[in-house]
Coordinates of C-alpha atoms in Angstrom, one line a residue:
M1 CA 0.0 0.0 0.0
A2 CA 1.5 3.3 -1.1
K3 CA 2.2 6.0 1.5
K4 CA 0.3 9.3 1.3
P5 CA 2.6 12.3 0.7
A6 CA 3.1 14.5 3.7
R7 CA 0.9 17.6 3.7
N8 CA 3.7 19.8 5.0
K9 CA 6.3 18.8 2.5
P10 CA 9.6 20.6 3.1
Y11 CA 11.2 22.6 0.3
P12 CA 14.8 23.9 -0.1
I13 CA 15.4 27.6 0.5
R14 CA 16.1 28.0 -3.3
H15 CA 12.4 27.1 -3.9
Y16 CA 11.2 29.9 -1.6
V17 CA 13.6 32.3 -3.3
K18 CA 12.3 31.3 -6.8
V19 CA 8.7 31.7 -5.6
T20 CA 9.5 35.1 -4.1
I21 CA 11.2 36.2 -7.3
L22 CA 8.3 35.0 -9.4
I23 CA 5.8 36.8 -7.2
S24 CA 7.9 39.9 -7.2
F25 CA 8.2 39.8 -11.0
I26 CA 4.4 39.4 -11.4
V27 CA 3.8 42.2 -8.9
L28 CA 6.3 44.5 -10.8
I29 CA 4.6 43.8 -14.1
L30 CA 1.2 44.5 -12.6
D31 CA 2.6 47.7 -11.0
L32 CA 4.0 48.8 -14.4
V33 CA 0.6 48.2 -16.1
I34 CA -1.3 49.9 -13.4
S35 CA 1.2 52.9 -13.5
I36 CA 0.8 53.3 -17.3
A37 CA -3.0 53.0 -17.0
S38 CA -3.0 55.5 -14.1
I39 CA -0.8 58.0 -16.1
S40 CA -3.2 57.7 -19.1
I41 CA -6.3 58.2 -16.9
V42 CA -4.8 61.2 -15.1
K43 CA -3.8 62.7 -18.4
Q44 CA -7.3 62.3 -19.8
Q45 CA -8.9 63.7 -16.6
S46 CA -6.4 66.6 -16.6
T47 CA -7.2 67.3 -20.3
R48 CA -10.9 67.2 -19.6
Y49 CA -10.5 69.5 -16.6
L50 CA -8.5 72.0 -18.8
Q51 CA -11.2 71.8 -21.5
D52 CA -13.9 72.5 -19.0
T53 CA -11.9 75.4 -17.5
A54 CA -11.3 76.8 -21.0
D55 CA -15.0 76.5 -21.8
L56 CA -16.0 78.3 -18.6
Y57 CA -13.7 81.2 -19.5
I58 CA -14.9 81.3 -23.1
N59 CA -18.5 81.3 -21.9
R60 CA -17.7 84.2 -19.7
I61 CA -16.0 86.1 -22.5
N62 CA -19.0 85.3 -24.8
H63 CA -21.3 86.8 -22.1
D64 CA -19.1 89.8 -21.7
F65 CA -19.0 90.4 -25.5
A66 CA -22.7 90.1 -25.8
Y67 CA -23.4 92.5 -22.9
I68 CA -20.9 95.0 -24.3
N69 CA -22.5 94.8 -27.7
H70 CA -25.9 95.3 -26.2
Y71 CA -24.7 98.2 -24.0
M72 CA -23.1 100.0 -27.0
G73 CA -26.1 99.4 -29.2
W74 CA -28.5 100.7 -26.5
T75 CA -26.4 103.7 -25.8
L76 CA -26.3 104.6 -29.5
A77 CA -30.0 104.3 -29.9
N78 CA -31.2 105.8 -26.6
D79 CA -28.5 108.0 -25.0
E80 CA -29.2 111.7 -25.1
S81 CA -25.5 112.6 -24.8
L82 CA -24.8 111.4 -28.3
N83 CA -27.8 113.3 -29.7
M84 CA -26.5 116.5 -28.1
M85 CA -23.0 115.8 -29.4
N86 CA -24.3 115.1 -32.9
A87 CA -26.4 118.3 -32.9
H88 CA -23.8 120.7 -31.6
D89 CA -20.4 121.8 -32.6
K90 CA -17.5 119.9 -30.9
T91 CA -16.2 123.2 -29.4
S92 CA -19.6 124.0 -27.8
K93 CA -20.4 123.7 -24.1
E94 CA -23.2 121.2 -24.8
F95 CA -20.8 119.0 -26.7
I96 CA -18.2 119.1 -24.0
N97 CA -20.7 118.3 -21.2
S98 CA -22.3 115.5 -23.1
N99 CA -18.8 114.1 -23.9
E100 CA -18.0 114.1 -20.2
D101 CA -21.2 112.2 -19.3
L102 CA -20.5 109.6 -22.0
H103 CA -16.9 109.2 -20.7
K104 CA -18.2 108.6 -17.1
R105 CA -20.6 106.0 -18.3
F106 CA -18.1 104.0 -20.2
T107 CA -15.5 104.4 -17.5
E108 CA -17.9 102.5 -15.2
L109 CA -18.4 99.9 -17.9
Q110 CA -14.7 99.5 -18.2
K111 CA -14.4 99.0 -14.4
N112 CA -16.9 96.2 -14.5
Y113 CA -15.2 94.3 -17.4
G114 CA -11.5 95.2 -16.9
Q115 CA -9.1 98.0 -17.9
E116 CA -8.0 95.9 -20.8
Y117 CA -11.1 96.9 -22.7
N118 CA -10.9 100.2 -24.7
F119 CA -13.9 102.1 -26.0
F120 CA -14.1 104.7 -28.8
Y121 CA -16.9 106.5 -30.6
Y122 CA -17.0 108.1 -34.1
L123 CA -19.4 110.8 -35.2
K124 CA -19.3 110.6 -39.0
N125 CA -21.0 114.0 -39.6
Q126 CA -18.3 115.8 -37.7
S127 CA -15.5 113.4 -38.5
F128 CA -14.9 113.2 -34.8
F129 CA -13.1 110.1 -33.3
L130 CA -12.3 109.9 -29.6
N131 CA -12.0 107.4 -26.8
C132 CA -14.9 107.4 -24.3
A133 CA -13.0 105.6 -21.5
P134 CA -9.4 105.5 -20.3
I135 CA -7.2 103.7 -22.9
S136 CA -4.3 101.3 -22.4
I137 CA -2.6 101.8 -25.8
D138 CA 0.0 104.3 -26.8
Y139 CA -0.6 107.2 -29.1
T140 CA 0.9 105.6 -32.2
V141 CA -1.4 102.6 -31.9
Y142 CA -4.3 105.0 -31.3
R143 CA -3.6 106.9 -34.5
E144 CA -3.3 103.8 -36.6
L145 CA -6.4 102.4 -35.1
K146 CA -8.3 105.6 -35.8
K147 CA -7.2 105.4 -39.4
Q148 CA -8.2 101.8 -39.9
I149 CA -11.6 102.2 -38.1
I150 CA -12.6 105.1 -40.4
S151 CA -11.5 103.2 -43.5
F152 CA -13.6 100.2 -42.3
I153 CA -16.7 102.4 -41.8
D154 CA -16.3 104.0 -45.3
D155 CA -15.8 100.7 -47.0
K156 CA -19.2 99.0 -46.9
E157 CA -17.8 95.6 -47.9
V158 CA -15.2 95.5 -45.2
Y159 CA -17.6 97.1 -42.8
E160 CA -19.9 94.2 -42.9
K161 CA -17.1 92.0 -41.6
F162 CA -17.0 94.0 -38.3
Y163 CA -20.7 94.8 -37.9
S164 CA -21.5 93.7 -34.3
R165 CA -18.9 91.0 -34.6
W166 CA -15.6 90.8 -32.6
T167 CA -12.9 90.5 -35.3
P168 CA -9.1 90.6 -35.1
I169 CA -7.1 93.3 -36.8
L170 CA -3.4 94.0 -37.1
V171 CA -2.2 97.4 -35.7
N172 CA 1.5 98.3 -35.7
G173 CA 2.5 94.6 -35.7
K174 CA 0.2 93.6 -32.9
Y175 CA -3.3 92.0 -33.1
Y176 CA -6.3 93.5 -31.4
I177 CA -9.9 92.3 -31.2
I178 CA -12.4 95.0 -32.2
N179 CA -16.2 95.3 -32.6
I180 CA -18.0 98.1 -34.4
V181 CA -21.6 98.9 -33.5
P182 CA -23.4 101.4 -35.8
Y183 CA -26.5 103.5 -35.5
H184 CA -27.2 105.9 -38.4
N185 CA -24.1 108.2 -38.6
R186 CA -22.6 107.4 -35.2
Y187 CA -20.5 104.4 -34.2
F188 CA -19.2 102.7 -31.1
I189 CA -16.0 100.7 -31.1
G190 CA -14.9 98.2 -28.5
M191 CA -11.4 96.9 -28.5
I192 CA -9.1 94.5 -26.5
S193 CA -5.6 93.2 -27.4
A194 CA -5.3 89.5 -28.2
D195 CA -2.7 89.1 -25.5
N196 CA -4.9 90.6 -22.8
L197 CA -7.8 88.4 -23.8
I198 CA -5.8 85.2 -23.6
T199 CA -4.0 86.1 -20.4
P200 CA -6.3 84.1 -18.0
L201 CA -5.8 80.9 -20.0
R202 CA -2.0 81.4 -19.7
Q203 CA -2.3 81.2 -16.0
I204 CA -3.5 77.5 -16.2
N205 CA -0.8 74.9 -15.7
L206 CA -0.2 73.5 -19.2
G207 CA 3.3 72.1 -18.5
A208 CA 6.7 73.8 -18.7
N209 CA 6.5 74.0 -22.5
G210 CA 2.7 74.3 -22.9
Y211 CA 1.1 77.5 -24.1
A212 CA -2.2 79.2 -24.9
S213 CA -2.9 81.5 -27.7
L214 CA -5.7 83.0 -29.9
V215 CA -5.9 81.9 -33.5
D216 CA -8.0 83.2 -36.4
E217 CA -10.0 81.2 -38.9
N218 CA -6.9 80.3 -40.9
G219 CA -5.0 79.1 -37.8
T220 CA -2.7 82.2 -37.6
D221 CA -1.6 83.0 -34.1
L222 CA -3.0 86.3 -33.0
S223 CA -1.3 86.5 -29.6
T224 CA 2.4 86.4 -28.6
L225 CA 3.6 82.8 -28.2
V226 CA 5.0 82.4 -24.7
T227 CA 5.2 79.2 -22.7
N228 CA 3.4 78.5 -19.4
S229 CA 6.5 79.7 -17.6
G230 CA 6.4 83.1 -19.4
K231 CA 9.4 82.4 -21.7
P232 CA 9.2 82.9 -25.5
L233 CA 8.1 79.7 -27.2
Q234 CA 10.8 77.7 -28.9
E235 CA 9.7 74.6 -30.9
E236 CA 11.8 71.6 -29.8
T237 CA 13.3 69.3 -32.4
G238 CA 15.1 66.0 -32.4
I239 CA 14.7 63.0 -30.1
R240 CA 13.5 64.9 -27.1
N241 CA 10.5 66.2 -29.1
L242 CA 9.5 62.6 -29.9
F243 CA 9.1 61.8 -26.2
Q244 CA 7.1 64.9 -25.4
S245 CA 3.4 64.2 -24.5
R246 CA 1.3 66.8 -26.3
T247 CA -2.4 67.5 -26.4
I248 CA -4.1 70.3 -28.3
I249 CA -7.4 71.8 -27.2
K250 CA -9.4 74.2 -29.2
S251 CA -12.5 76.2 -28.0
E252 CA -14.6 78.4 -30.2
F253 CA -15.9 81.8 -29.3
S254 CA -19.5 82.4 -30.4
G255 CA -20.1 85.2 -33.0
T256 CA -16.4 85.9 -33.5
A257 CA -13.7 85.3 -36.1
F258 CA -11.2 83.6 -33.8
S259 CA -10.8 80.8 -31.2
A260 CA -8.7 79.8 -28.3
K261 CA -5.9 77.2 -28.6
M262 CA -4.2 75.4 -25.8
V263 CA -1.2 73.1 -26.2
I264 CA -0.6 70.9 -23.2
K265 CA 2.8 69.3 -22.6
F266 CA 3.0 67.2 -19.4
G267 CA 6.7 66.1 -19.5
A268 CA 8.9 63.3 -21.0
F269 CA 8.2 59.6 -21.0
E270 CA 11.8 58.7 -20.1
K271 CA 11.3 60.3 -16.7
I272 CA 8.2 58.0 -16.1
M273 CA 10.3 54.9 -17.0
I274 CA 13.1 55.9 -14.6
A275 CA 10.5 56.3 -11.9
Q276 CA 9.1 52.9 -12.7
L277 CA 12.6 51.3 -12.4
L278 CA 13.1 53.0 -9.1
I279 CA 9.7 51.6 -7.9
M280 CA 10.9 48.1 -8.9
L281 CA 14.1 48.4 -7.0
L282 CA 12.3 49.8 -4.0
F283 CA 9.9 46.8 -4.1
F284 CA 12.9 44.3 -3.9
M285 CA 14.3 46.2 -0.9
V286 CA 10.9 46.2 0.8
T287 CA 10.3 42.5 0.2
S288 CA 13.6 41.5 1.8
T289 CA 12.7 43.1 5.1
L290 CA 8.9 42.7 5.1
C291 CA 8.8 39.3 6.9
A292 CA 11.1 40.4 9.8
V293 CA 9.2 43.6 10.1
M294 CA 5.8 41.9 10.1
L295 CA 6.8 39.5 12.9
F296 CA 8.0 42.4 15.1
F297 CA 5.0 44.6 14.1
N298 CA 2.6 41.8 15.0
R299 CA 4.1 41.3 18.4
R300 CA 4.8 44.9 19.5
V301 CA 2.1 46.9 17.6
L302 CA -0.8 44.8 16.3
G303 CA -1.3 43.0 19.6
P304 CA -1.7 46.2 21.7
I305 CA -3.8 47.8 18.9
Q306 CA -6.2 44.8 18.9
S307 CA -6.4 45.0 22.7
F308 CA -7.2 48.7 22.5
S309 CA -9.9 48.1 19.8
E310 CA -11.6 45.5 22.0
S311 CA -11.7 47.9 24.9
L312 CA -13.5 50.4 22.6
T313 CA -16.2 48.0 21.8
H314 CA -17.1 47.2 25.4
L315 CA -18.4 49.9 27.7
N316 CA -19.3 49.6 31.3
E317 CA -22.8 50.3 32.6
D318 CA -21.8 53.8 33.7
G319 CA -20.7 54.7 30.2
Q320 CA -17.0 54.4 30.8
P321 CA -14.8 52.2 28.5
A322 CA -13.6 48.8 29.8
G323 CA -10.1 48.5 31.3
F324 CA -7.3 48.8 28.8
K325 CA -4.3 46.6 29.1
S326 CA -1.2 48.6 29.5
S327 CA 1.2 48.6 26.6
K328 CA 4.6 50.2 25.9
I329 CA 3.2 52.4 23.1
I330 CA 2.8 56.0 24.5
E331 CA 0.4 57.0 21.7
L332 CA -2.0 54.1 22.6
E333 CA -1.9 55.1 26.3
E334 CA -2.7 58.7 25.5
A335 CA -5.4 57.6 23.0
S336 CA -7.0 55.5 25.8
A337 CA -7.0 58.4 28.2
Q338 CA -8.4 60.8 25.6
F339 CA -11.2 58.3 24.7
K340 CA -12.3 58.1 28.3
D341 CA -12.4 62.0 28.4
L342 CA -14.3 62.0 25.1
V343 CA -17.0 59.6 26.5
E344 CA -17.4 61.9 29.5
Q345 CA -17.7 64.9 27.3
I346 CA -20.3 63.2 25.1
R347 CA -22.4 62.4 28.2
N348 CA -22.2 66.0 29.4
Y349 CA -23.1 67.2 25.9
K350 CA -26.1 65.0 25.7
I351 CA -27.3 66.4 29.1
A352 CA -26.7 70.0 27.9
M353 CA -28.6 69.3 24.6
Y354 CA -31.5 67.8 26.5
E355 CA -31.7 70.9 28.8
Q356 CA -31.4 73.1 25.7
E357 CA -34.3 71.3 24.0
L358 CA -36.4 71.8 27.2
E359 CA -35.6 75.5 27.1
K360 CA -36.6 75.7 23.5
Q361 CA -39.9 74.0 24.2
N362 CA -40.5 76.5 27.0
I363 CA -39.8 79.3 24.6
Q364 CA -42.2 77.8 22.1
L365 CA -44.8 77.5 24.8
D366 CA -44.3 81.2 25.7
F367 CA -44.7 82.0 22.0
M368 CA -48.0 80.2 21.9
K369 CA -49.2 82.0 24.9
Q370 CA -48.3 85.3 23.3
Q371 CA -50.4 84.4 20.3
I372 CA -53.5 84.2 22.4
K373 CA -54.5 87.7 23.4
P374 CA -58.1 87.8 24.8
H375 CA -57.8 91.4 25.9
F376 CA -57.1 92.6 22.4
F377 CA -59.9 90.4 21.0
L378 CA -62.4 91.8 23.6
N379 CA -61.3 95.4 22.8
C380 CA -61.9 94.8 19.1
L381 CA -65.4 93.4 19.9
T382 CA -66.1 96.4 22.2
S383 CA -65.0 98.8 19.4
I384 CA -67.3 97.1 16.9
Y385 CA -70.2 97.3 19.4
S386 CA -69.6 101.0 19.9
M387 CA -69.6 101.6 16.2
A388 CA -72.8 99.7 15.9
Q389 CA -74.5 101.9 18.5
I390 CA -73.8 105.0 16.4
Q391 CA -74.5 103.2 13.1
M392 CA -70.9 103.4 11.6
Y393 CA -71.6 100.5 9.2
E394 CA -68.7 101.0 6.9
E395 CA -66.3 101.3 9.9
I396 CA -67.8 98.1 11.3
E397 CA -67.2 96.2 8.1
Q398 CA -63.6 97.4 7.9
M399 CA -63.0 96.7 11.6
A400 CA -64.6 93.2 11.4
M401 CA -62.5 92.3 8.3
S402 CA -59.3 93.6 9.8
T403 CA -59.9 91.7 13.0
S404 CA -60.6 88.5 11.0
K405 CA -57.4 88.9 9.0
Y406 CA -55.5 89.7 12.2
F407 CA -56.5 86.5 14.0
R408 CA -56.3 84.3 10.9
Y409 CA -52.7 85.3 10.7
I410 CA -52.2 84.7 14.4
F411 CA -53.6 81.2 14.3
Q412 CA -51.8 80.2 11.1
G413 CA -49.5 77.1 11.0
S414 CA -46.4 76.8 13.2
E415 CA -43.8 77.5 10.5
D416 CA -40.5 79.0 11.8
F417 CA -40.5 81.5 8.9
V418 CA -43.0 83.5 6.9
L419 CA -42.7 85.9 4.0
L420 CA -41.6 89.4 5.1
A421 CA -44.4 90.9 3.0
D422 CA -47.0 88.9 4.9
E423 CA -45.6 89.9 8.2
I424 CA -45.6 93.6 7.2
E425 CA -49.2 93.3 6.0
H426 CA -50.1 91.8 9.3
V427 CA -48.5 94.8 11.1
R428 CA -50.4 97.1 8.8
I429 CA -53.7 95.5 9.8
Y430 CA -52.8 95.7 13.4
L431 CA -52.0 99.4 13.2
D432 CA -55.3 100.0 11.3
I433 CA -57.2 98.3 14.1
Q434 CA -55.5 100.4 16.7
K435 CA -56.2 103.6 14.7
S436 CA -59.8 102.7 14.7
R437 CA -59.6 102.6 18.5
Y438 CA -57.3 105.5 19.2
R439 CA -58.4 107.7 16.2
D440 CA -55.9 110.6 15.8
A441 CA -53.6 109.5 18.6
F442 CA -50.9 108.3 16.2
I443 CA -50.0 107.9 12.6
Y444 CA -47.7 105.3 11.0
Q445 CA -45.4 105.0 8.0
I446 CA -44.1 101.8 6.3
E447 CA -41.3 101.8 3.8
Q448 CA -40.0 98.6 2.2
E449 CA -37.5 98.2 -0.6
A450 CA -38.7 96.0 -3.5
Q451 CA -35.9 93.4 -3.2
T452 CA -37.0 92.5 0.4
T453 CA -40.5 91.4 -0.6
D454 CA -39.6 87.7 -0.9
M455 CA -37.4 87.6 2.2
K456 CA -38.5 85.4 5.1
I457 CA -38.4 86.1 8.8
P458 CA -39.9 84.5 12.0
P459 CA -43.6 85.2 12.4
L460 CA -44.8 87.9 14.8
V461 CA -41.3 89.4 15.4
L462 CA -42.3 92.8 14.0
Q463 CA -45.7 92.5 15.7
T464 CA -44.0 92.3 19.1
F465 CA -42.0 95.5 18.7
I466 CA -44.9 97.4 17.1
E467 CA -47.2 96.4 20.0
N468 CA -44.6 97.7 22.4
S469 CA -44.7 101.1 20.7
V470 CA -48.5 101.2 20.7
K471 CA -48.7 100.1 24.4
Y472 CA -46.1 102.4 25.9
A473 CA -45.8 105.4 23.5
I474 CA -49.3 106.4 22.6
S475 CA -50.6 109.5 24.4
R476 CA -54.0 111.2 23.9
A477 CA -52.2 114.6 24.4
N478 CA -49.8 114.5 21.4
E479 CA -50.0 112.7 18.1
M480 CA -47.3 110.0 17.9
Q481 CA -45.6 108.7 14.8
I482 CA -44.6 105.1 14.2
R483 CA -42.2 104.3 11.4
L484 CA -41.2 100.9 10.0
T485 CA -38.4 100.7 7.3
V486 CA -37.1 97.6 5.6
K487 CA -33.8 97.7 3.5
R488 CA -31.1 95.5 2.2
R489 CA -27.7 96.5 3.5
R490 CA -24.2 94.9 3.7
V491 CA -23.3 94.5 7.4
E492 CA -19.8 93.2 8.2
D493 CA -19.2 91.8 4.7
E494 CA -22.6 90.0 4.7
E495 CA -25.9 90.9 2.9
M496 CA -28.6 91.3 5.5
T497 CA -32.2 92.5 5.8
V498 CA -32.1 95.6 8.1
I499 CA -35.5 96.4 9.7
Q500 CA -35.9 99.6 11.8
I501 CA -38.9 100.4 14.0
S502 CA -39.0 103.8 15.6
D503 CA -41.6 106.0 17.3
T504 CA -41.8 109.5 18.7
G505 CA -43.0 108.5 22.1
P506 CA -41.2 108.9 25.5
G507 CA -38.6 106.2 24.6
F508 CA -37.3 103.3 26.7
P509 CA -36.9 103.9 30.4
A510 CA -33.3 104.3 31.3
E511 CA -33.0 101.1 33.4
V512 CA -34.8 99.0 30.7
L513 CA -32.6 100.5 27.9
D514 CA -29.4 99.8 29.9
K515 CA -30.4 96.1 30.3
L516 CA -31.3 95.7 26.6
V517 CA -28.1 97.3 25.4
Q518 CA -26.0 95.1 27.7
G519 CA -28.0 91.9 26.8
K520 CA -29.3 91.4 30.3
P521 CA -32.8 89.8 30.8
L522 CA -35.7 92.1 31.7
D523 CA -37.9 91.7 34.7
Q524 CA -40.9 89.5 33.7
S525 CA -42.2 88.8 37.2
K526 CA -45.3 91.0 36.7
G527 CA -46.1 89.5 33.2
N528 CA -44.6 92.5 31.4
Q529 CA -41.8 92.5 28.7
I530 CA -42.3 88.8 28.1
G531 CA -42.8 89.4 24.3
I532 CA -39.5 91.2 23.8
M533 CA -37.4 88.6 25.7
N534 CA -39.2 85.7 24.0
T535 CA -38.6 87.3 20.6
L536 CA -34.9 87.8 21.3
K537 CA -34.5 84.1 22.3
R538 CA -36.4 83.0 19.2
L539 CA -34.1 85.0 17.0
E540 CA -31.0 83.6 18.8
Y541 CA -32.1 80.0 18.2
L542 CA -33.5 80.4 14.7
Y543 CA -30.5 82.4 13.4
L544 CA -27.8 80.5 15.4
S545 CA -26.8 83.8 17.1
R546 CA -26.1 85.5 13.8
A547 CA -29.0 88.0 14.0
T548 CA -28.5 91.2 15.9
V549 CA -31.1 93.5 17.6
S550 CA -30.1 96.9 18.9
F551 CA -32.1 99.3 21.0
S552 CA -31.7 103.1 21.4
N553 CA -33.3 106.4 22.3
P554 CA -32.5 108.8 19.5
A555 CA -31.5 112.4 20.4
E556 CA -34.6 113.8 18.8
G557 CA -36.8 111.7 21.1
G558 CA -38.7 108.4 21.0
A559 CA -37.4 104.8 20.8
C560 CA -35.7 102.9 18.0
I561 CA -35.2 99.2 17.4
T562 CA -32.9 97.9 14.6
L563 CA -32.9 94.2 13.5
C564 CA -30.2 92.8 11.2
L565 CA -31.3 89.4 9.9
P566 CA -29.0 87.2 7.7
D567 CA -30.2 85.2 4.7
L568 CA -30.7 81.6 5.7
P569 CA -33.0 79.8 3.2
E570 CA -32.9 76.4 4.9
L571 CA -32.5 77.6 8.4
S572 CA -35.4 75.9 10.0
T573 CA -34.3 72.4 8.8
G574 CA -30.7 73.1 9.9
T575 CA -31.9 74.3 13.3
E576 CA -34.0 71.1 13.9
Q577 CA -31.1 68.9 13.0
L578 CA -28.8 70.8 15.3
L579 CA -31.1 70.6 18.2

C-alpha cells in the first residue's frame, strides 16, 4: 500500500527564493501596467479639466462680449448725450458736457469688465473720433487704429465683416480684437488686445513648455507665443521632441472670427520609465525586510492595537470604556485616556442638549401664549359694538374684516419663517385696528425696498415690537408717529435685511434700555416684557446667534429698534437637525 505524501512537504530555500522572485516579477509587471494606466487616466482627466476650464472662461467672454455689444447698441439708440454731441459743434459747451457724461458711463463699464477693454466713438457727420474711457494703448497705436476704423466704416464691404462681430485686426504689428456697432451716422468701437484676452488661460498649468494663444479662422496665431512659464516659445526638435506628450485643445468663441488654442505638454516619458525602475528596486528592498518587520510589528504593535480596539467595543454600565491593558506604546496610552475623556464629554453634551431642548420647548410655549390675546380680542369686539351703536356701518365692516385677518394670521401654521411681505401686511392690519380705537392719537409710515419682498423672517417678530410702541408710547395729548423701514444692506461683509422700528414717544426707560443694550434679561415677574425677551430668544435660536437686535433712544426723542437678519433659506431644517 503506497504511502500518502506528507501535507507539509519541506522545500529547499532555493524554492522559496524562486517563488519570491516569481511573485515579485508578477507584482512588478502589474505595477507597471497599473502605473501606465494611471498615467493615461490622469492625463485624460487633466485634459478634460482643462477643456472644462477653457469652456468656462470662453462662456464668460461670450457673455461679456454680448453685454458690451448690447450696451453700446442701447447707448447709440437711446442716450441723449450722443444726440447732443451730434447736434452741436464739438467746441460748444453742450458737446463738451455730453462728452464728459459719456466718458463717465463707459468708465464705469470699463471698471466692470476690466481696464484691458478700450472704448471709442466716431461721429461721421463731424469726422470726430475719440476714446470714451481710459485707454491702455500708446498714441501711435491710437492713430493707426483711428485710421483703420474710419476706413472700415467708409468701405461697406469691409464694414460688414466688423458689424457687431468681434474680429481681429493688425495694428502696428500687434493683433487687437475689435467690434464696431453702428447707428445711423454714429458708431461705437470696443477693443481689447489679443494678449490681454488670452492672459487668464495662460495662468493655467499647461506644462513647462505648454502655451495658450488666440488663432484666427486660418490658424494664424493672434497673440504672442509664450510658454506657461512666461518664456518665448521655442519649438523643440530631435529625439526629445519625440518623447514629449502633447495635447491640443481648441475652443470656439460664439459670434467671433477667432478661437482659443491650448497646447498641453506634461513632460517626457523617459522620466516616467526611470520612476518605474526606481519603484521596482524599492519593491525588492521592501520584500527582503517585510517578513522580519511583520513579525516584530505583529508582536509589538498589532497586539496592543487589537487590545485597544476590543476595549473600545465594550463599555461599562456607567458609560466608561472597559479597562485597557497597558502597553509600551505611548500613543495608545494617550489615546485611551483621551477616549475616556471623550466619553465623559459626550455624556455632558447630551445632558446639555437635553436641557437646551427643554428650554426651546418653553420658549415655544411662551410664544403660543403670546399668540392668544383675549384682551385685544375683547377690545376689538367692544369697538365694533360702539360703532354699531352710532351706526358706523362702513367702519364696522372694515373693523370686522381687519380683526378677522389679524386673528387668521395669528392662528396660522407653526412655521418657523413666513414671508416678510405677509408679516408687514399683518403689522399694517394691526395698526389700522389700533387707529380705529385711538383715532388721531398716532400715525404710521411703512417703507419697504422691493428686493426685500420675498425675504422670510420668523412670524410675529415685528408685531411684538410694534405692539410695544403702541402700548407704551401712545398718548392722547400728542399725536405720535410710528415708522417701519425695511432695507437690504451689507453688514460686516454679509448681505442682511435691516429692519428699523421707531416712534416719537417717550422712549425706553433708562433702566430698561441699559439692560437691553448690555444683553441682560428684563424683569418678567409681573407678566410684562415677556414678548421682547421671547422674541430675542427665538431670533437667537433660529438664526444661530447671527442675527442682531439693537435698542436706542435717539437724540430727537422716541425709541428705535434695529434688526439685522441674515439670509438663511434652509435655516429651519438646519436648526431642527442641530437641536
